[in-house]
Amino acid sequence: MTTISAVTILLPENDPRFSAAPVRWAAKELAQVLVRRDIPAEIAAAAGREFVVEAVADVDRMAGYIPTLPTSAESFAIHRLDDRILVWGSDSRGLVYALTELADRARFSGDQDLFSGSFPVVETPAARIRSMAKLFCSEEEDKVWFYDRQQWRDYLTMLASNRFNRFSLTLGMGYNYPYHNPWITDVYFYFPYPFLIDVPGYDVDVRELPREERDTNLDMLKFIAREAAARGLEFQLALWTQRYDFNDVPRANYTVRGVTNDNLAPYCRDALTQLLREVPEITGLTFRVHVEGGIAEGEYGFWREAFAGVAVVGRPIEIDMHGKGLDHTMLQIARESGMPFAASPKYLAEHMGPPYHQSTIRDREYPPEVARSEREKLSEGSRKFLRYSYGDLLTKDKDYKVIYRIWAGTQRVLLWGDPAFAAGYGKSSMFAGSDGVEWCEPQSFKGRMGTGIPGGRFNYQKHGLPTRYDWQKYEYQYRVWGRLLYFPDAPRESWMRYLQHECGDATEACATGLSWASRVLPLISLTHGPSASNNHYWPEIYTNLPLIEGTGQRAYGFDMDGPVRFGNAPTFDSALFANPREYAELLLIGKPSHRYTPLDVADWLETMAKGCEQAVLAAKGTAAFAKPAVQRILADVEICGAIARFFAEKFRASCWAELFVATKVTRLLEPVLDHARRSVMAWETAANVSRDLYHDDLTFGPQSWLRGSWQSRLPEMRAEILDLESLRGGGKYETVEANREIDAAIAALTAHKPVVGEAMNVEAAPRFAAGQPFMVHVAGDGDEAPVLHYRHINQAERWKATTMSRNGRGYAGVIPGDYTNSRFHLQYFISARRGGQAVLSPGLNDDLANEPYYTALQE
């Protein structure tokens, strides 16, 4: 390979793409990286140095080297010749990705060839929208990064280099409820407008906020927007709250004055207009349009006025409406504004699960007969099915974008980085005509609701572990997420070169450990759902839910049907997963489960725990073991492995506990205790690893279940063991002897056979015509006729099932024409039994990264 001593970055003048500001920025970024490597570099319109990085305008020329040149938006290709590298982009953003890919290679190539890696490179996006949301929730902790200009330059460069195409600065998300809320204390940016601008004609201000600080805030917003636009990022401003009880927040640290019921709508309208004119780089706005944003549901007049304030600016600005409580009237109001518009439902409640859209919502999310209140008549009434998923938004003929938001409830502190899951998200974010995904970044909600601590953003107490900027701990996470959302088939070198640079000879162990660790908490979130709210359920630092009786009501009682115990917590996908209570009920009537059982989940978690433990052990013999980057990764991997073991044993214990609760057979308490003790031992491991590394009080809210640490959860867990031991002596339960049915249930539980996910030989068309029967064929035999489960891709509906009929050498099932005659696409899966074992098709693969159902799109 040619030794490179100087480089010309050639941007010919014959194509306007090459003069676009983001392309010039990317070329400058490449040049700066080269100069830092002591390689002279220049940007020119004609070749001057011995080695050239040439932006190619001629499609035919590039196609001569790469015949399958992609043409979709944001695609790019790179080809290497002896004396030059050719880069091509389908548009300016594609060129940015090509140039920053070369900059990335040069930055991390070490002593190897300057641009080492495979060629040619051809990538095209899967998810059209790849957004990262950064939340301002704490004046104490978030002002530090908000005012740091160099932090913004580095952060936005990192996002653009990792193929994100949108950045969302999110304000006003500090509280979930704006009415009569005694927790409201820190209101900086909660009602954002008067913290940024003075709107002429309104006497609205913040009493304690100096004018100079308000002007500085606006200057920073302008700076962030300019820097994002310079890198080719769309700049989304999320304004989640439009009012709160300004005069009924005695603990608030700032006082908003001058807003009345009469002037609220026109003030917000004019504030939006002024903001959009002051910051022309804003490409979209996100609004929370249900009651938690401060506007009662059904008050459509406010939103007509607000959206008019957007439209009058005279440029396309995407109106993104958070999905909860969203109805077709709101969609029509956005449509009538003339602006592009989008709906952004949550991906999996306020948590993160494996990378597929849950097959069904919890029973609590189906609409009740009567709404909880008039203010919430949509989100807690007729539109409740949109509370935590896509609802009925994915119609065939939709004229709006659907962008999923991954909430920050599952994993807030510990590192994440699984390429298989990230690639799975890249594929499933386009589910049934969807448009992409927005991820609430790591540490979202840190210091929320007035719990900010000076310096608390970094979480570590051990010297040497904090990074310069808090987000730099998660750089591998951003890299894996962004690059595989963009191109799920990206080569492994795309993310491993960074890890190799940081971790040296511990790289493979760190990568493997992070992959295993990153599946733990999403799986737990999916299969154990005591609350859909991130304000109550934090599995990463878990507030114990008892197996039989005890505490748990405080954290989980409001969002979980009783009795409030571990085995009765619902799953977030009851079509495919049974909870421990449901599984025990099946065991007692001698009926097999076609769904994954808690024991299947426990087996997966144990496999993950072993993977984490083996990776940590492998890294201990490396020369790089003591490096801070390696220590950060391995500590988090070890903690995740311990959490996996805790929940694996808790799931096993709960199956026995549910049998005990149902039968009162006291000898069932022995396996309950055995597994419960093992679960506590596992949590003790997490506490021991974290105790000297992390602060004792990691604050994401004022309630006990939103703050603390792994060690702070131990006393309650240990106390449960004492409660369970006390039951062996009788107590409130009489000693009951087992009968034949109970013995059979115990035997079935002991001899559990896992549910198998298997892609059977299924034949069905990928598309269908509305009103026509849809045929599904399965080849082969089984213990009994398989069952076809099907539903419109509409979470407001429940699944249907039909037993398939023998047809030649297999079975056939029909989804009738009167069912396919709808506005929705179809999804389906098949359950069967073979050799006494339950089979789901397609089911979940070993890496849990696929969609466990088939889809058929309407023509």
Coordinates of N, CA, C and O in Angstrom, one line a residue, residues 193 242 264-273 276 285 287 295 300-312 319 330 333 337:
Y193 N -40.1 29.3 26.9 CA -40.0 30.6 26.2 C -39.4 31.7 26.9 O -38.5 32.4 26.4
Q242 N -46.2 23.5 27.7 CA -46.7 24.7 27.3 C -47.4 25.5 28.4 O -47.7 26.7 28.2
L264 N -52.3 32.9 27.1 CA -51.4 31.7 27.0 C -51.3 31.3 25.5 O -50.1 31.2 25.0
A265 N -52.4 31.1 24.8 CA -52.3 30.6 23.5 C -51.6 31.6 22.5 O -50.7 31.3 21.8
P266 N -52.0 32.9 22.5 CA -51.4 33.9 21.7 C -49.9 34.1 22.0 O -49.1 34.3 21.2
Y267 N -49.6 34.0 23.3 CA -48.2 34.2 23.8 C -47.3 33.0 23.2 O -46.3 33.3 22.6
C268 N -47.8 31.8 23.4 CA -47.0 30.7 22.9 C -46.9 30.7 21.3 O -45.9 30.4 20.8
R269 N -48.0 31.1 20.7 CA -47.9 31.3 19.2 C -46.9 32.3 18.8 O -46.0 32.0 17.9
D270 N -46.9 33.4 19.4 CA -45.9 34.5 19.0 C -44.5 34.1 19.5 O -43.5 34.5 18.8
A271 N -44.4 33.4 20.6 CA -43.1 33.0 21.0 C -42.5 32.0 20.1 O -41.3 32.1 19.7
L272 N -43.3 31.1 19.6 CA -42.8 30.1 18.6 C -42.3 30.8 17.3 O -41.3 30.5 16.8
T273 N -43.1 31.8 16.8 CA -42.7 32.5 15.6 C -41.4 33.3 15.9 O -40.5 33.2 15.0
L276 N -38.4 30.8 16.0 CA -38.1 30.2 14.7 C -37.4 31.3 13.8 O -36.6 30.9 12.9
L285 N -40.0 21.0 15.3 CA -40.4 21.2 16.7 C -41.1 20.0 17.2 O -41.9 19.4 16.5
F287 N -43.7 18.5 20.2 CA -44.6 19.0 21.2 C -45.2 17.8 21.9 O -45.5 16.8 21.3
I295 N -51.7 21.4 28.5 CA -52.9 21.7 27.7 C -53.9 20.5 27.9 O -53.6 19.4 27.5
Y300 N -58.4 21.9 21.4 CA -57.7 22.0 20.0 C -57.4 23.4 19.6 O -56.5 23.7 18.8
G301 N -58.1 24.4 20.2 CA -57.9 25.8 19.8 C -56.5 26.2 20.1 O -55.9 27.0 19.3
F302 N -56.0 25.8 21.2 CA -54.6 26.2 21.6 C -53.6 25.7 20.5 O -52.7 26.4 20.0
W303 N -53.8 24.5 20.0 CA -52.8 23.9 19.1 C -53.0 24.5 17.7 O -52.0 24.7 16.9
R304 N -54.2 24.9 17.3 CA -54.4 25.6 16.0 C -53.6 26.9 16.0 O -53.0 27.3 15.1
E305 N -53.7 27.6 17.2 CA -53.0 28.8 17.3 C -51.5 28.6 17.3 O -50.7 29.3 16.6
A306 N -51.0 27.6 18.1 CA -49.6 27.4 18.2 C -49.0 27.0 16.8 O -48.0 27.5 16.4
F307 N -49.7 26.1 16.1 CA -49.2 25.7 14.8 C -49.3 26.8 13.8 O -48.4 26.8 12.8
A308 N -50.2 27.7 13.9 CA -50.2 28.9 13.0 C -49.0 29.7 13.3 O -48.4 30.3 12.3
G309 N -48.5 29.8 14.5 CA -47.3 30.5 14.8 C -46.1 29.9 14.1 O -45.1 30.5 13.8
V310 N -46.1 28.6 13.8 CA -45.1 27.9 13.1 C -45.2 28.2 11.6 O -44.2 28.5 11.0
A311 N -46.4 28.0 11.1 CA -46.6 28.2 9.7 C -46.3 29.6 9.2 O -45.8 29.7 8.0
V312 N -46.5 30.6 10.0 CA -46.3 32.0 9.5 C -44.9 32.3 9.2 O -44.6 33.3 8.5
I319 N -43.6 19.5 12.3 CA -44.3 19.5 13.6 C -44.4 18.1 14.1 O -45.1 17.2 13.5
M330 N -56.0 16.0 16.1 CA -54.7 16.7 16.2 C -53.9 16.5 14.9 O -53.2 17.4 14.4
I333 N -55.2 18.9 12.5 CA -54.8 20.3 12.7 C -53.4 20.5 12.2 O -53.1 21.6 11.6
S337 N -52.0 23.0 8.9 CA -51.0 24.0 9.1 C -50.2 24.2 7.8 O -49.5 25.2 7.6

